[in-house]
mmCIF file of C-alpha atoms in Angstrom:
data_model
loop_
_atom_site.group_PDB
_atom_site.id
_atom_site.type_symbol
_atom_site.label_atom_id
_atom_site.label_comp_id
_atom_site.label_asym_id
_atom_site.label_seq_id
_atom_site.Cartn_x
_atom_site.Cartn_y
_atom_site.Cartn_z
ATOM 1 C CA PRO A 1 135.915 -24.971 232.128
ATOM 2 C CA ILE A 2 136.257 -22.306 234.671
ATOM 3 C CA ARG A 3 139.247 -22.707 237.006
ATOM 4 C CA SER A 4 139.052 -22.117 240.421
ATOM 5 C CA TRP A 5 141.437 -21.417 243.208
ATOM 6 C CA GLN A 6 140.864 -21.830 246.939
ATOM 7 C CA VAL A 7 143.545 -19.562 248.906
ATOM 8 C CA TRP A 8 144.245 -21.220 252.297
ATOM 9 C CA ASN A 9 141.818 -22.889 254.694
ATOM 10 C CA GLU A 10 140.715 -22.227 258.016
ATOM 11 C CA GLU A 11 142.501 -18.878 258.162
ATOM 12 C CA ASN A 12 140.517 -17.731 261.057
ATOM 13 C CA LEU A 13 141.734 -20.616 263.544
ATOM 14 C CA GLY A 14 144.766 -19.874 265.279
ATOM 15 C CA TYR A 15 146.042 -23.473 264.309
ATOM 16 C CA TYR A 16 146.379 -22.466 260.737
ATOM 17 C CA TRP A 17 147.197 -18.471 260.958
ATOM 18 C CA PRO A 18 148.480 -15.817 263.512
ATOM 19 C CA GLN A 19 145.474 -14.141 264.789
ATOM 20 C CA PRO A 20 144.035 -11.354 264.302
ATOM 21 C CA TYR A 21 144.160 -12.944 260.952
ATOM 22 C CA ALA A 22 142.046 -10.677 258.545
ATOM 23 C CA SER A 23 144.948 -8.247 257.832
ATOM 24 C CA SER A 24 147.821 -10.473 257.055
ATOM 25 C CA TYR A 25 145.452 -12.675 255.164
ATOM 26 C CA VAL A 26 143.947 -10.237 252.849
ATOM 27 C CA GLY A 27 147.721 -9.204 251.987
ATOM 28 C CA LEU A 28 148.132 -12.983 250.780
ATOM 29 C CA LEU A 29 144.875 -12.853 249.094
ATOM 30 C CA ARG A 30 145.861 -9.538 247.064
ATOM 31 C CA SER A 31 149.198 -11.074 246.019
ATOM 32 C CA ALA A 32 147.196 -14.327 245.144
ATOM 33 C CA HIS A 33 144.856 -12.749 242.939
ATOM 34 C CA SER A 34 147.479 -10.801 241.029
ATOM 35 C CA ALA A 35 149.332 -13.651 240.448
ATOM 36 C CA ILE A 36 146.670 -16.042 239.413
ATOM 37 C CA HIS A 37 144.974 -13.849 237.374
ATOM 38 C CA LYS A 38 148.254 -12.800 235.667
ATOM 39 C CA ALA A 39 148.618 -16.497 234.671
ATOM 40 C CA ASP A 40 144.836 -16.947 234.096
ATOM 41 C CA PRO A 41 143.000 -14.435 233.664
ATOM 42 C CA GLY A 42 139.591 -16.411 233.605
ATOM 43 C CA ALA A 43 140.044 -18.080 236.711
ATOM 44 C CA LYS A 44 138.337 -17.504 239.866
ATOM 45 C CA LEU A 45 139.282 -17.048 243.304
ATOM 46 C CA VAL A 46 137.819 -18.598 246.497
ATOM 47 C CA LEU A 47 137.972 -17.245 249.813
ATOM 48 C CA GLY A 48 139.985 -19.748 252.191
ATOM 49 C CA ALA A 49 137.149 -21.477 253.961
ATOM 50 C CA LEU A 50 136.047 -20.098 257.282
ATOM 51 C CA THR A 51 135.118 -22.306 260.197
ATOM 52 C CA ASN A 52 133.572 -22.151 263.708
ATOM 53 C CA PHE A 53 131.845 -18.734 263.780
ATOM 54 C CA ALA A 54 132.529 -18.174 259.995
ATOM 55 C CA TRP A 55 129.718 -15.545 259.628
ATOM 56 C CA LYS A 56 131.251 -13.508 262.359
ATOM 57 C CA SER A 57 134.987 -13.972 261.224
ATOM 58 C CA ILE A 58 133.886 -12.640 257.500
ATOM 59 C CA GLY A 59 133.258 -9.460 259.143
ATOM 60 C CA GLN A 60 136.721 -9.162 259.868
ATOM 61 C CA ILE A 61 137.872 -9.471 256.008
ATOM 62 C CA TYR A 62 134.995 -7.290 254.715
ATOM 63 C CA GLY A 63 136.217 -4.692 257.359
ATOM 64 C CA ILE A 64 139.833 -4.306 255.052
ATOM 65 C CA GLY A 65 138.867 -1.843 252.319
ATOM 66 C CA GLY A 66 139.077 -3.292 248.714
ATOM 67 C CA ALA A 67 139.230 -6.826 250.379
ATOM 68 C CA ARG A 68 135.993 -8.168 248.551
ATOM 69 C CA GLN A 69 137.540 -7.601 245.541
ATOM 70 C CA GLN A 70 140.056 -9.926 245.782
ATOM 71 C CA PHE A 71 137.574 -13.193 245.835
ATOM 72 C CA ASP A 72 134.913 -14.331 243.657
ATOM 73 C CA VAL A 73 133.294 -17.221 246.123
ATOM 74 C CA VAL A 74 132.980 -17.253 249.910
ATOM 75 C CA SER A 75 133.592 -20.690 251.196
ATOM 76 C CA VAL A 76 133.157 -22.276 254.833
ATOM 77 C CA ASN A 77 133.600 -25.588 256.602
ATOM 78 C CA ALA A 78 130.170 -26.248 258.315
ATOM 79 C CA PHE A 79 130.879 -28.804 260.864
ATOM 80 C CA THR A 80 127.833 -29.129 263.407
ATOM 81 C CA LYS A 81 125.951 -32.065 265.148
ATOM 82 C CA ARG A 82 122.557 -32.006 263.376
ATOM 83 C CA PRO A 83 122.047 -31.913 259.816
ATOM 84 C CA ALA A 84 119.386 -29.100 260.046
ATOM 85 C CA ASP A 85 122.382 -27.164 262.060
ATOM 86 C CA VAL A 86 124.289 -27.274 258.847
ATOM 87 C CA MET A 87 121.629 -25.602 257.147
ATOM 88 C CA LEU A 88 121.432 -23.085 259.326
ATOM 89 C CA TYR A 89 125.174 -22.220 259.546
ATOM 90 C CA LEU A 90 124.966 -21.919 255.869
ATOM 91 C CA ARG A 91 122.272 -19.573 256.229
ATOM 92 C CA TYR A 92 123.951 -17.516 258.972
ATOM 93 C CA MET A 93 126.676 -17.253 256.455
ATOM 94 C CA ARG A 94 124.520 -15.890 253.567
ATOM 95 C CA ASN A 95 122.761 -13.641 255.836
ATOM 96 C CA ALA A 96 126.456 -12.175 256.852
ATOM 97 C CA MET A 97 127.192 -11.709 253.234
ATOM 98 C CA ASN A 98 123.912 -9.786 252.558
ATOM 99 C CA HIS A 99 124.538 -7.811 255.619
ATOM 100 C CA PHE A 100 127.657 -6.544 254.174
ATOM 101 C CA LYS A 101 126.289 -5.911 250.560
ATOM 102 C CA ASP A 102 127.815 -8.920 249.071
ATOM 103 C CA ARG A 103 124.617 -10.500 248.051
ATOM 104 C CA ALA A 104 125.451 -11.539 244.502
ATOM 105 C CA LYS A 105 128.680 -13.432 245.594
ATOM 106 C CA PRO A 106 128.034 -17.282 245.512
ATOM 107 C CA LEU A 107 128.700 -19.431 248.643
ATOM 108 C CA LEU A 108 130.355 -22.858 248.720
ATOM 109 C CA ALA A 109 130.374 -25.646 251.585
ATOM 110 C CA ALA A 110 133.524 -26.630 250.953
ATOM 111 C CA GLU A 111 133.712 -29.318 254.072
ATOM 112 C CA VAL A 112 130.847 -30.986 255.645
ATOM 113 C CA SER A 113 131.459 -34.038 257.710
ATOM 114 C CA TRP A 114 130.309 -36.383 260.302
ATOM 115 C CA PRO A 115 133.218 -38.695 261.633
ATOM 116 C CA SER A 116 132.442 -42.042 262.705
ATOM 117 C CA ALA A 117 134.783 -41.715 265.377
ATOM 118 C CA GLN A 118 132.535 -42.292 268.613
ATOM 119 C CA GLY A 119 134.390 -44.662 271.150
ATOM 120 C CA LYS A 120 137.234 -45.055 268.491
ATOM 121 C CA SER A 121 139.385 -41.990 268.458
ATOM 122 C CA ARG A 122 141.459 -40.178 271.062
ATOM 123 C CA GLN A 123 140.141 -36.840 269.821
ATOM 124 C CA HIS A 124 136.303 -35.825 270.502
ATOM 125 C CA PHE A 125 133.937 -33.376 269.054
ATOM 126 C CA ASP A 126 130.525 -33.100 269.808
ATOM 127 C CA PHE A 127 129.569 -33.999 265.943
ATOM 128 C CA ASP A 128 131.183 -37.276 266.118
ATOM 129 C CA THR A 129 128.834 -40.565 265.538
ATOM 130 C CA SER A 130 128.439 -43.944 265.001
ATOM 131 C CA GLU A 131 128.732 -45.332 261.490
ATOM 132 C CA GLY A 132 124.933 -45.738 261.313
ATOM 133 C CA GLY A 133 124.728 -42.171 262.505
ATOM 134 C CA GLN A 134 126.982 -40.842 259.771
ATOM 135 C CA ALA A 135 125.171 -42.290 256.913
ATOM 136 C CA ARG A 136 121.896 -41.048 258.548
ATOM 137 C CA ASP A 137 123.212 -37.826 258.917
ATOM 138 C CA ILE A 138 124.316 -37.707 255.064
ATOM 139 C CA ALA A 139 121.033 -39.054 254.115
ATOM 140 C CA ALA A 140 119.406 -36.239 255.852
ATOM 141 C CA LEU A 141 121.238 -33.641 254.504
ATOM 142 C CA LEU A 142 121.397 -34.066 251.000
ATOM 143 C CA PRO A 143 117.799 -33.477 250.295
ATOM 144 C CA MET A 144 117.959 -30.357 252.525
ATOM 145 C CA ILE A 145 121.082 -28.920 250.453
ATOM 146 C CA GLY A 146 118.417 -29.623 247.339
ATOM 147 C CA ALA A 147 115.775 -27.734 248.531
ATOM 148 C CA SER A 148 117.649 -24.456 249.671
ATOM 149 C CA TYR A 149 120.741 -24.172 247.831
ATOM 150 C CA LYS A 150 119.021 -21.534 245.135
ATOM 151 C CA ALA A 151 117.978 -19.305 248.435
ATOM 152 C CA LEU A 152 121.335 -19.880 249.676
ATOM 153 C CA GLY A 153 123.228 -19.070 246.873
ATOM 154 C CA LEU A 154 125.198 -22.362 247.300
ATOM 155 C CA ILE A 155 127.278 -23.337 244.237
ATOM 156 C CA GLY A 156 128.211 -26.731 245.812
ATOM 157 C CA PHE A 157 129.439 -28.611 248.635
ATOM 158 C CA TYR A 158 132.071 -31.312 249.548
ATOM 159 C CA TYR A 159 131.750 -34.041 251.944
ATOM 160 C CA TYR A 160 134.860 -34.533 253.901
ATOM 161 C CA THR A 161 136.207 -37.039 253.287
ATOM 162 C CA TRP A 162 136.222 -40.012 250.468
ATOM 163 C CA LEU A 163 138.616 -42.387 252.114
ATOM 164 C CA GLY A 164 139.784 -42.209 256.037
ATOM 165 C CA ASN A 165 142.764 -43.977 257.512
ATOM 166 C CA GLU A 166 140.982 -45.608 260.309
ATOM 167 C CA GLY A 167 144.206 -47.575 261.420
ATOM 168 C CA ASP A 168 144.948 -44.422 263.320
ATOM 169 C CA PRO A 169 142.892 -43.710 265.985
ATOM 170 C CA GLY A 170 144.717 -40.303 266.904
ATOM 171 C CA LEU A 171 142.636 -37.750 264.818
ATOM 172 C CA ALA A 172 138.648 -38.081 264.916
ATOM 173 C CA PHE A 173 138.574 -37.167 261.266
ATOM 174 C CA ASN A 174 140.612 -40.257 260.198
ATOM 175 C CA TYR A 175 136.835 -41.837 260.597
ATOM 176 C CA ALA A 176 135.350 -39.181 258.241
ATOM 177 C CA GLY A 177 135.536 -41.143 255.108
ATOM 178 C CA LEU A 178 132.782 -42.631 252.951
ATOM 179 C CA LEU A 179 135.332 -45.667 252.804
ATOM 180 C CA ARG A 180 137.730 -46.919 255.470
ATOM 181 C CA PHE A 181 141.399 -47.863 255.087
ATOM 182 C CA ARG A 182 142.313 -50.390 257.574
ATOM 183 C CA GLN A 183 145.404 -52.730 257.819
ATOM 184 C CA GLY A 184 145.971 -52.421 253.909
ATOM 185 C CA THR A 185 142.449 -52.925 252.963
ATOM 186 C CA ILE A 186 139.954 -50.542 251.682
ATOM 187 C CA THR A 187 135.965 -51.236 252.340
ATOM 188 C CA ALA A 188 132.923 -49.315 252.128
ATOM 189 C CA LYS A 189 130.943 -47.579 255.156
ATOM 190 C CA PRO A 190 126.970 -47.210 255.057
ATOM 191 C CA ALA A 191 127.684 -43.655 254.473
ATOM 192 C CA LEU A 192 128.882 -44.304 250.851
ATOM 193 C CA GLY A 193 125.602 -46.023 250.145
ATOM 194 C CA ALA A 194 123.643 -42.855 251.577
ATOM 195 C CA PHE A 195 125.914 -40.438 249.993
ATOM 196 C CA ARG A 196 125.364 -42.303 246.588
ATOM 197 C CA THR A 197 121.690 -42.331 246.928
ATOM 198 C CA GLY A 198 121.488 -38.689 247.840
ATOM 199 C CA ALA A 199 123.761 -37.613 245.291
ATOM 200 C CA LEU A 200 121.590 -39.557 242.504
ATOM 201 C CA ALA A 201 118.531 -37.913 243.905
ATOM 202 C CA LEU A 202 119.693 -34.659 243.611
ATOM 203 C CA GLU A 203 120.955 -35.155 239.965
ATOM 204 C CA HIS A 204 117.616 -36.662 239.400
ATOM 205 C CA CYS A 205 119.193 -39.918 238.303
ATOM 206 C CA ARG A 206 118.314 -43.331 238.752
ATOM 207 C CA ARG A 207 121.870 -44.582 238.154
ATOM 208 C CA LYS A 208 125.025 -43.520 236.287
ATOM 209 C CA GLY A 209 125.853 -44.327 232.914
ATOM 210 C CA SER A 210 129.363 -45.659 232.037
ATOM 211 C CA LEU A 211 130.546 -42.291 231.812
ATOM 212 C CA ALA A 212 130.641 -40.150 235.182
ATOM 213 C CA SER A 213 129.122 -37.528 233.579
ATOM 214 C CA SER A 214 126.222 -39.336 232.278
ATOM 215 C CA CYS A 215 122.844 -39.823 234.003
ATOM 216 C CA ILE A 216 120.344 -42.469 233.594
ATOM 217 C CA THR A 217 116.955 -41.389 234.419
#
């Protein structure tokens, strides 16, 4: 199997990295590239996931000489209100990569999410929704990814997150899980069923066999 290493996350946000970020981040990327390939020559380096206006932020990286040779995969955290706009976000990113002559490099959606935090959390985003809305958005997104992943050069996506601590109302993303943890108990949300159905459809499976990798058609 190919080992991959993502170097940092959301480095284009001041919360996670001093801004402007590109020069110092590329310095880290060069050091990580050298150390990782010394230990594991076959490893792939994933650019730390950019977010917000990611398609603009990546231009700052491409503007640094030799930076594009330090990573093998571009990744983004594509948070937005509508499933169709997640796809638009990914198209913007692919267009930016093509513009900077990095057409052959794959793209990874490292985080997509709709927190079911509406009316529950002290923190608010415009993509917060209800539990039913979360399930509907996931059900709508997965077929769109299946239809467009080749054109986007998309090698994968991750839903954020598997399990959310809904006993803590401080952060909206505590409600992002497909399952909820509350008062010592884990329970499934409607989002889990939507994700399971959509993921099986992407794999052309009716259900999984006894092994996680086996598909029963």
